[in-house]
Amino acid sequence: MRKLFTIFLLLSSLVATSQNFLSWQFKDRYFSFSVGTGTSTYFGELNSKNSINDNLSQINVGIEARLLNRIGARIDASYFTLSGSDQNAADSTFERQRNLSFNSRNFHFQLHTIYYLRPYQGDYFKRWSFDPFVFTGVGYMKFDPTAELGGETYSLREALTEGIEYKTWVTTIPVGIGAKFKANEFLNVNLEFSYHFTFTDHIDDVSTTYATEFANATSRLLSDRKEEVGVVNPDFYDQIQPGTRRGNPDNNDSFLQITLRAELFIPPNLFSRKNKAVIKKPSAY
């Protein structure tokens, strides 16, 4: 987290030092603040059909700086939920017999580099009405998969369902596309699609094999839940035993986000005592 803020401050310094010879590009407001919401869809062992979630499951805030003619940088913070369940798998499959599920509340901090497909117009209020872009970067995410058992919610990481300890923070790589739609001289409405690669296969707590030793009965029940659905497929039912395959460690988990943002351009003297009006009409109006 500290590294992300340090990098963003360095980028901000670059904007300040570039202002002299790029002043024709950066008139008034080259920083913007955004807030948004949208959907989050997890992809991994507990989403065998790769179904897309259409429920609002995220909120985010961001600060962006326009650095060059087609380049911008954004620091972004978000809270979102992910979930998956074998109950959505096809009948008689291994996944349906396995009968695992999870929910996770996540905090995500990201630094994005943005490439705009159209050049900057010269003043923020002269920007394009439709401004498409692509972006990538790096993120750091906190996750903690949980599941319900007997009306109580338990941390699957602490239950050691596979006998493996894993960290709650993970690095992510976002890749996305989007477009900004000009609402007025101060405001954009942005639509983004981003796919996030992660360096873990434990977002859903399912990766390797069933644990062979447990600290207590609750951990055992959270690890193997085939008895809750009975015999769905006799072959798979017999295969599910301590030490046998539970997931696929060769493929890391990932997630997709669809985000709608409201973006407001920030006056350069917003925090100055001389600036009594937070939003003023640009000189062109």
Short mmCIF file of N, CA and C in Angstrom, two decimals, residues 22-153:
data_model
loop_
_atom_site.label_atom_id
_atom_site.label_comp_id
_atom_site.label_asym_id
_atom_site.label_seq_id
_atom_site.Cartn_x
_atom_site.Cartn_y
_atom_site.Cartn_z
N LEU A 22 4.58 21.67 -21.28
CA LEU A 22 3.35 21.06 -21.78
C LEU A 22 2.13 21.89 -21.36
N SER A 23 2.35 23.18 -21.12
CA SER A 23 1.25 24.02 -20.62
C SER A 23 0.10 24.11 -21.62
N TRP A 24 0.40 23.93 -22.90
CA TRP A 24 -0.68 23.96 -23.90
C TRP A 24 -1.62 22.77 -23.72
N GLN A 25 -1.16 21.71 -23.02
CA GLN A 25 -2.02 20.55 -22.80
C GLN A 25 -2.77 20.63 -21.49
N PHE A 26 -2.16 21.23 -20.47
CA PHE A 26 -2.70 21.15 -19.12
C PHE A 26 -3.20 22.52 -18.65
N LYS A 27 -4.35 22.90 -19.06
CA LYS A 27 -4.98 24.13 -18.61
C LYS A 27 -5.93 23.80 -17.47
N ASP A 28 -5.77 24.45 -16.36
CA ASP A 28 -6.66 24.33 -15.22
C ASP A 28 -6.63 22.95 -14.57
N ARG A 29 -7.55 22.06 -14.95
CA ARG A 29 -7.82 20.86 -14.15
C ARG A 29 -7.35 19.58 -14.82
N TYR A 30 -6.20 19.08 -14.39
CA TYR A 30 -5.70 17.82 -14.93
C TYR A 30 -5.77 16.71 -13.89
N PHE A 31 -6.35 16.99 -12.72
CA PHE A 31 -6.66 15.96 -11.72
C PHE A 31 -8.18 15.79 -11.66
N SER A 32 -8.61 14.54 -11.42
CA SER A 32 -10.04 14.28 -11.28
C SER A 32 -10.27 13.25 -10.17
N PHE A 33 -11.44 13.33 -9.58
CA PHE A 33 -11.85 12.41 -8.52
C PHE A 33 -13.06 11.62 -9.02
N SER A 34 -13.07 10.30 -8.75
CA SER A 34 -14.20 9.48 -9.21
C SER A 34 -14.72 8.59 -8.10
N VAL A 35 -15.98 8.27 -8.19
CA VAL A 35 -16.62 7.32 -7.28
C VAL A 35 -17.55 6.46 -8.13
N GLY A 36 -17.60 5.16 -7.82
CA GLY A 36 -18.39 4.29 -8.68
C GLY A 36 -18.87 3.04 -7.99
N THR A 37 -19.62 2.27 -8.75
CA THR A 37 -20.13 0.98 -8.28
C THR A 37 -20.27 0.05 -9.48
N GLY A 38 -20.55 -1.22 -9.21
CA GLY A 38 -20.69 -2.16 -10.31
C GLY A 38 -20.74 -3.59 -9.82
N THR A 39 -20.43 -4.51 -10.72
CA THR A 39 -20.51 -5.94 -10.42
C THR A 39 -19.11 -6.54 -10.34
N SER A 40 -19.02 -7.67 -9.63
CA SER A 40 -17.76 -8.41 -9.51
C SER A 40 -18.07 -9.89 -9.67
N THR A 41 -17.37 -10.56 -10.57
CA THR A 41 -17.58 -11.97 -10.84
C THR A 41 -16.29 -12.74 -10.64
N TYR A 42 -16.35 -13.76 -9.80
CA TYR A 42 -15.17 -14.58 -9.53
C TYR A 42 -15.10 -15.75 -10.52
N PHE A 43 -13.87 -16.12 -10.91
CA PHE A 43 -13.64 -17.29 -11.76
C PHE A 43 -12.64 -18.21 -11.07
N GLY A 44 -13.07 -19.45 -10.85
CA GLY A 44 -12.23 -20.43 -10.18
C GLY A 44 -12.96 -21.75 -10.06
N GLU A 45 -12.53 -22.59 -9.11
CA GLU A 45 -13.08 -23.93 -8.97
C GLU A 45 -14.57 -23.93 -8.65
N LEU A 46 -15.07 -22.90 -7.96
CA LEU A 46 -16.47 -22.89 -7.52
C LEU A 46 -17.37 -22.07 -8.43
N ASN A 47 -16.93 -21.88 -9.68
CA ASN A 47 -17.78 -21.27 -10.70
C ASN A 47 -17.58 -22.08 -11.99
N SER A 48 -18.02 -23.32 -11.97
CA SER A 48 -17.75 -24.25 -13.07
C SER A 48 -18.41 -23.83 -14.37
N LYS A 49 -19.50 -23.06 -14.29
CA LYS A 49 -20.20 -22.63 -15.50
C LYS A 49 -19.73 -21.26 -15.97
N ASN A 50 -18.78 -20.65 -15.25
CA ASN A 50 -18.29 -19.30 -15.58
C ASN A 50 -19.45 -18.31 -15.72
N SER A 51 -20.39 -18.40 -14.81
CA SER A 51 -21.55 -17.50 -14.81
C SER A 51 -21.14 -16.09 -14.42
N ILE A 52 -21.75 -15.09 -15.05
CA ILE A 52 -21.46 -13.69 -14.77
C ILE A 52 -22.45 -13.16 -13.73
N ASN A 53 -21.92 -12.55 -12.69
CA ASN A 53 -22.74 -11.97 -11.64
C ASN A 53 -23.31 -10.64 -12.11
N ASP A 54 -24.61 -10.42 -11.91
CA ASP A 54 -25.23 -9.16 -12.33
C ASP A 54 -25.72 -8.34 -11.14
N ASN A 55 -25.29 -8.68 -9.93
CA ASN A 55 -25.67 -7.91 -8.73
C ASN A 55 -24.60 -6.89 -8.41
N LEU A 56 -25.03 -5.71 -7.93
CA LEU A 56 -24.07 -4.71 -7.49
C LEU A 56 -23.29 -5.25 -6.31
N SER A 57 -21.97 -5.30 -6.43
CA SER A 57 -21.17 -5.93 -5.39
C SER A 57 -19.85 -5.21 -5.13
N GLN A 58 -19.74 -3.95 -5.58
CA GLN A 58 -18.50 -3.22 -5.36
C GLN A 58 -18.77 -1.72 -5.25
N ILE A 59 -17.91 -1.04 -4.51
CA ILE A 59 -17.86 0.42 -4.48
C ILE A 59 -16.39 0.80 -4.60
N ASN A 60 -16.11 1.92 -5.24
CA ASN A 60 -14.71 2.32 -5.42
C ASN A 60 -14.58 3.83 -5.49
N VAL A 61 -13.39 4.31 -5.16
CA VAL A 61 -13.03 5.72 -5.31
C VAL A 61 -11.66 5.77 -5.97
N GLY A 62 -11.42 6.85 -6.71
CA GLY A 62 -10.14 6.97 -7.40
C GLY A 62 -9.75 8.41 -7.63
N ILE A 63 -8.45 8.65 -7.80
CA ILE A 63 -7.91 9.95 -8.19
C ILE A 63 -7.03 9.74 -9.41
N GLU A 64 -7.30 10.50 -10.45
CA GLU A 64 -6.57 10.35 -11.71
C GLU A 64 -5.82 11.62 -12.06
N ALA A 65 -4.65 11.47 -12.68
CA ALA A 65 -3.87 12.59 -13.20
C ALA A 65 -3.61 12.36 -14.68
N ARG A 66 -3.88 13.39 -15.49
CA ARG A 66 -3.55 13.31 -16.92
C ARG A 66 -2.10 13.74 -17.08
N LEU A 67 -1.22 12.82 -17.47
CA LEU A 67 0.21 13.08 -17.50
C LEU A 67 0.71 13.60 -18.84
N LEU A 68 0.32 12.92 -19.92
CA LEU A 68 0.77 13.27 -21.25
C LEU A 68 -0.42 13.30 -22.19
N ASN A 69 -0.11 13.49 -23.47
CA ASN A 69 -1.17 13.65 -24.47
C ASN A 69 -2.17 12.50 -24.46
N ARG A 70 -1.67 11.27 -24.31
CA ARG A 70 -2.54 10.10 -24.31
C ARG A 70 -2.38 9.24 -23.06
N ILE A 71 -1.62 9.69 -22.07
CA ILE A 71 -1.30 8.87 -20.91
C ILE A 71 -1.85 9.50 -19.63
N GLY A 72 -2.45 8.68 -18.80
CA GLY A 72 -2.91 9.10 -17.48
C GLY A 72 -2.52 8.06 -16.45
N ALA A 73 -2.64 8.42 -15.17
CA ALA A 73 -2.36 7.50 -14.06
C ALA A 73 -3.48 7.65 -13.04
N ARG A 74 -3.85 6.53 -12.43
CA ARG A 74 -4.94 6.56 -11.45
C ARG A 74 -4.62 5.67 -10.27
N ILE A 75 -4.88 6.16 -9.07
CA ILE A 75 -4.82 5.34 -7.88
C ILE A 75 -6.26 5.06 -7.47
N ASP A 76 -6.54 3.80 -7.14
CA ASP A 76 -7.92 3.37 -6.96
C ASP A 76 -8.03 2.49 -5.71
N ALA A 77 -9.09 2.69 -4.95
CA ALA A 77 -9.36 1.86 -3.77
C ALA A 77 -10.80 1.37 -3.86
N SER A 78 -11.01 0.08 -3.55
CA SER A 78 -12.36 -0.47 -3.68
C SER A 78 -12.63 -1.52 -2.61
N TYR A 79 -13.92 -1.68 -2.35
CA TYR A 79 -14.42 -2.76 -1.49
C TYR A 79 -15.43 -3.54 -2.32
N PHE A 80 -15.30 -4.88 -2.33
CA PHE A 80 -16.23 -5.67 -3.11
C PHE A 80 -16.33 -7.07 -2.54
N THR A 81 -17.35 -7.79 -2.97
CA THR A 81 -17.57 -9.16 -2.51
C THR A 81 -17.46 -10.11 -3.69
N LEU A 82 -16.99 -11.33 -3.40
CA LEU A 82 -16.94 -12.41 -4.37
C LEU A 82 -17.59 -13.64 -3.74
N SER A 83 -18.17 -14.48 -4.57
CA SER A 83 -18.80 -15.70 -4.05
C SER A 83 -18.83 -16.76 -5.13
N GLY A 84 -18.94 -18.00 -4.69
CA GLY A 84 -19.06 -19.13 -5.61
C GLY A 84 -19.63 -20.33 -4.89
N SER A 85 -20.28 -21.23 -5.63
CA SER A 85 -20.91 -22.38 -5.00
C SER A 85 -21.01 -23.54 -5.98
N ASP A 86 -20.73 -24.74 -5.48
CA ASP A 86 -20.90 -25.95 -6.28
C ASP A 86 -22.37 -26.29 -6.50
N GLN A 87 -23.25 -25.67 -5.76
CA GLN A 87 -24.68 -25.94 -5.95
C GLN A 87 -25.16 -25.47 -7.32
N ASN A 88 -24.39 -24.59 -7.96
CA ASN A 88 -24.74 -24.11 -9.31
C ASN A 88 -24.16 -24.99 -10.41
N ALA A 89 -23.39 -26.01 -10.03
CA ALA A 89 -22.79 -26.90 -11.02
C ALA A 89 -23.84 -27.85 -11.61
N ALA A 90 -23.50 -28.45 -12.75
CA ALA A 90 -24.43 -29.39 -13.40
C ALA A 90 -24.63 -30.63 -12.54
N ASP A 91 -25.81 -31.23 -12.66
CA ASP A 91 -26.14 -32.43 -11.88
C ASP A 91 -25.17 -33.57 -12.20
N SER A 92 -24.88 -34.38 -11.18
CA SER A 92 -24.06 -35.59 -11.28
C SER A 92 -22.59 -35.32 -11.57
N THR A 93 -22.15 -34.07 -11.54
CA THR A 93 -20.75 -33.76 -11.76
C THR A 93 -19.97 -33.88 -10.46
N PHE A 94 -18.63 -33.91 -10.60
CA PHE A 94 -17.78 -33.93 -9.41
C PHE A 94 -18.03 -32.71 -8.54
N GLU A 95 -18.21 -31.53 -9.18
CA GLU A 95 -18.42 -30.30 -8.44
C GLU A 95 -19.72 -30.36 -7.62
N ARG A 96 -20.77 -30.92 -8.21
CA ARG A 96 -22.05 -30.99 -7.49
C ARG A 96 -21.93 -31.92 -6.28
N GLN A 97 -21.17 -33.01 -6.43
CA GLN A 97 -20.97 -33.92 -5.30
C GLN A 97 -20.04 -33.29 -4.25
N ARG A 98 -19.07 -32.52 -4.67
CA ARG A 98 -18.13 -31.86 -3.75
C ARG A 98 -18.86 -30.89 -2.82
N ASN A 99 -19.78 -30.09 -3.37
CA ASN A 99 -20.71 -29.27 -2.58
C ASN A 99 -20.01 -28.22 -1.69
N LEU A 100 -19.02 -27.55 -2.24
CA LEU A 100 -18.34 -26.49 -1.49
C LEU A 100 -18.86 -25.12 -1.91
N SER A 101 -18.62 -24.12 -1.08
CA SER A 101 -19.05 -22.75 -1.38
C SER A 101 -18.19 -21.78 -0.59
N PHE A 102 -18.23 -20.50 -0.97
CA PHE A 102 -17.50 -19.48 -0.24
C PHE A 102 -18.10 -18.11 -0.50
N ASN A 103 -17.83 -17.19 0.42
CA ASN A 103 -18.08 -15.77 0.26
C ASN A 103 -16.84 -15.04 0.74
N SER A 104 -16.50 -13.94 0.10
CA SER A 104 -15.31 -13.19 0.50
C SER A 104 -15.56 -11.70 0.38
N ARG A 105 -15.22 -10.97 1.45
CA ARG A 105 -15.24 -9.52 1.44
C ARG A 105 -13.81 -9.04 1.22
N ASN A 106 -13.63 -8.19 0.22
CA ASN A 106 -12.28 -7.87 -0.24
C ASN A 106 -12.02 -6.36 -0.26
N PHE A 107 -10.79 -5.99 0.06
CA PHE A 107 -10.31 -4.62 -0.10
C PHE A 107 -9.20 -4.64 -1.14
N HIS A 108 -9.26 -3.70 -2.09
CA HIS A 108 -8.36 -3.74 -3.23
C HIS A 108 -7.79 -2.35 -3.47
N PHE A 109 -6.46 -2.25 -3.55
CA PHE A 109 -5.79 -0.99 -3.84
C PHE A 109 -4.99 -1.18 -5.12
N GLN A 110 -5.17 -0.24 -6.08
CA GLN A 110 -4.56 -0.41 -7.39
C GLN A 110 -3.91 0.88 -7.89
N LEU A 111 -2.91 0.72 -8.73
CA LEU A 111 -2.32 1.82 -9.47
C LEU A 111 -2.43 1.49 -10.96
N HIS A 112 -3.11 2.36 -11.72
CA HIS A 112 -3.37 2.12 -13.14
C HIS A 112 -2.57 3.07 -14.02
N THR A 113 -2.08 2.56 -15.12
CA THR A 113 -1.60 3.38 -16.22
C THR A 113 -2.65 3.33 -17.32
N ILE A 114 -3.10 4.50 -17.77
CA ILE A 114 -4.22 4.59 -18.72
C ILE A 114 -3.71 5.14 -20.05
N TYR A 115 -4.09 4.48 -21.13
CA TYR A 115 -3.75 4.95 -22.47
C TYR A 115 -5.04 5.34 -23.19
N TYR A 116 -5.14 6.61 -23.58
CA TYR A 116 -6.33 7.11 -24.28
C TYR A 116 -6.16 6.97 -25.79
N LEU A 117 -7.20 6.49 -26.44
CA LEU A 117 -7.12 6.27 -27.88
C LEU A 117 -7.21 7.56 -28.68
N ARG A 118 -7.67 8.64 -28.03
CA ARG A 118 -7.77 9.94 -28.70
C ARG A 118 -6.92 10.94 -27.92
N PRO A 119 -6.23 11.85 -28.62
CA PRO A 119 -5.33 12.79 -27.94
C PRO A 119 -6.09 13.81 -27.10
N TYR A 120 -5.41 14.36 -26.10
CA TYR A 120 -5.99 15.38 -25.23
C TYR A 120 -6.31 16.62 -26.05
N GLN A 121 -7.44 17.28 -25.74
CA GLN A 121 -7.91 18.41 -26.52
C GLN A 121 -7.23 19.73 -26.18
N GLY A 122 -6.56 19.81 -25.05
CA GLY A 122 -5.88 21.06 -24.72
C GLY A 122 -6.41 21.74 -23.47
N ASP A 123 -7.68 21.62 -23.19
CA ASP A 123 -8.30 22.11 -21.96
C ASP A 123 -9.31 21.08 -21.51
N TYR A 124 -9.44 20.91 -20.19
CA TYR A 124 -10.31 19.85 -19.70
C TYR A 124 -11.75 20.03 -20.16
N PHE A 125 -12.22 21.30 -20.30
CA PHE A 125 -13.61 21.53 -20.69
C PHE A 125 -13.81 21.37 -22.20
N LYS A 126 -12.71 21.19 -22.96
CA LYS A 126 -12.81 20.93 -24.40
C LYS A 126 -12.63 19.45 -24.73
N ARG A 127 -12.64 18.60 -23.70
CA ARG A 127 -12.36 17.18 -23.91
C ARG A 127 -13.43 16.53 -24.79
N TRP A 128 -13.09 15.34 -25.28
CA TRP A 128 -13.99 14.60 -26.16
C TRP A 128 -15.29 14.22 -25.43
N SER A 129 -16.38 14.21 -26.17
CA SER A 129 -17.65 13.74 -25.60
C SER A 129 -17.61 12.23 -25.38
N PHE A 130 -16.85 11.54 -26.22
CA PHE A 130 -16.65 10.10 -26.09
C PHE A 130 -15.15 9.84 -26.12
N ASP A 131 -14.60 9.32 -25.03
CA ASP A 131 -13.15 9.20 -24.89
C ASP A 131 -12.79 7.78 -24.47
N PRO A 132 -12.53 6.87 -25.42
CA PRO A 132 -12.21 5.48 -25.07
C PRO A 132 -10.77 5.33 -24.59
N PHE A 133 -10.52 4.29 -23.78
CA PHE A 133 -9.19 4.08 -23.24
C PHE A 133 -8.99 2.62 -22.87
N VAL A 134 -7.74 2.24 -22.68
CA VAL A 134 -7.37 0.93 -22.15
C VAL A 134 -6.46 1.18 -20.95
N PHE A 135 -6.36 0.20 -20.05
CA PHE A 135 -5.50 0.41 -18.89
C PHE A 135 -5.00 -0.92 -18.34
N THR A 136 -3.90 -0.81 -17.61
CA THR A 136 -3.35 -1.94 -16.87
C THR A 136 -2.62 -1.38 -15.66
N GLY A 137 -2.02 -2.25 -14.86
CA GLY A 137 -1.33 -1.76 -13.68
C GLY A 137 -1.01 -2.87 -12.71
N VAL A 138 -1.04 -2.54 -11.42
CA VAL A 138 -0.77 -3.51 -10.39
C VAL A 138 -1.67 -3.21 -9.19
N GLY A 139 -2.06 -4.25 -8.47
CA GLY A 139 -2.94 -4.08 -7.33
C GLY A 139 -2.50 -4.94 -6.16
N TYR A 140 -3.09 -4.66 -5.02
CA TYR A 140 -2.81 -5.41 -3.80
C TYR A 140 -4.15 -5.62 -3.11
N MET A 141 -4.54 -6.87 -2.90
CA MET A 141 -5.89 -7.19 -2.44
C MET A 141 -5.88 -8.01 -1.16
N LYS A 142 -6.76 -7.66 -0.23
CA LYS A 142 -6.98 -8.43 0.98
C LYS A 142 -8.24 -9.26 0.81
N PHE A 143 -8.16 -10.56 1.05
CA PHE A 143 -9.32 -11.43 0.91
C PHE A 143 -9.37 -12.40 2.09
N ASP A 144 -10.57 -12.90 2.39
CA ASP A 144 -10.74 -13.85 3.50
C ASP A 144 -11.99 -14.68 3.22
N PRO A 145 -11.86 -15.84 2.55
CA PRO A 145 -13.03 -16.66 2.22
C PRO A 145 -13.70 -17.22 3.48
N THR A 146 -15.01 -17.18 3.48
CA THR A 146 -15.80 -17.71 4.60
C THR A 146 -16.89 -18.62 4.07
N ALA A 147 -17.46 -19.41 4.96
CA ALA A 147 -18.59 -20.27 4.62
C ALA A 147 -19.47 -20.43 5.86
N GLU A 148 -20.75 -20.74 5.62
CA GLU A 148 -21.69 -20.96 6.72
C GLU A 148 -21.82 -22.44 7.02
N LEU A 149 -21.93 -22.72 8.30
CA LEU A 149 -22.14 -24.09 8.77
C LEU A 149 -22.97 -24.03 10.04
N GLY A 150 -24.14 -24.65 10.01
CA GLY A 150 -25.01 -24.65 11.17
C GLY A 150 -25.46 -23.27 11.60
N GLY A 151 -25.63 -22.36 10.63
CA GLY A 151 -26.07 -21.02 10.94
C GLY A 151 -24.97 -20.08 11.38
N GLU A 152 -23.73 -20.55 11.46
CA GLU A 152 -22.59 -19.73 11.84
C GLU A 152 -21.66 -19.53 10.64
N THR A 153 -20.94 -18.40 10.65
CA THR A 153 -19.98 -18.10 9.58
C THR A 153 -18.58 -18.34 10.08
#
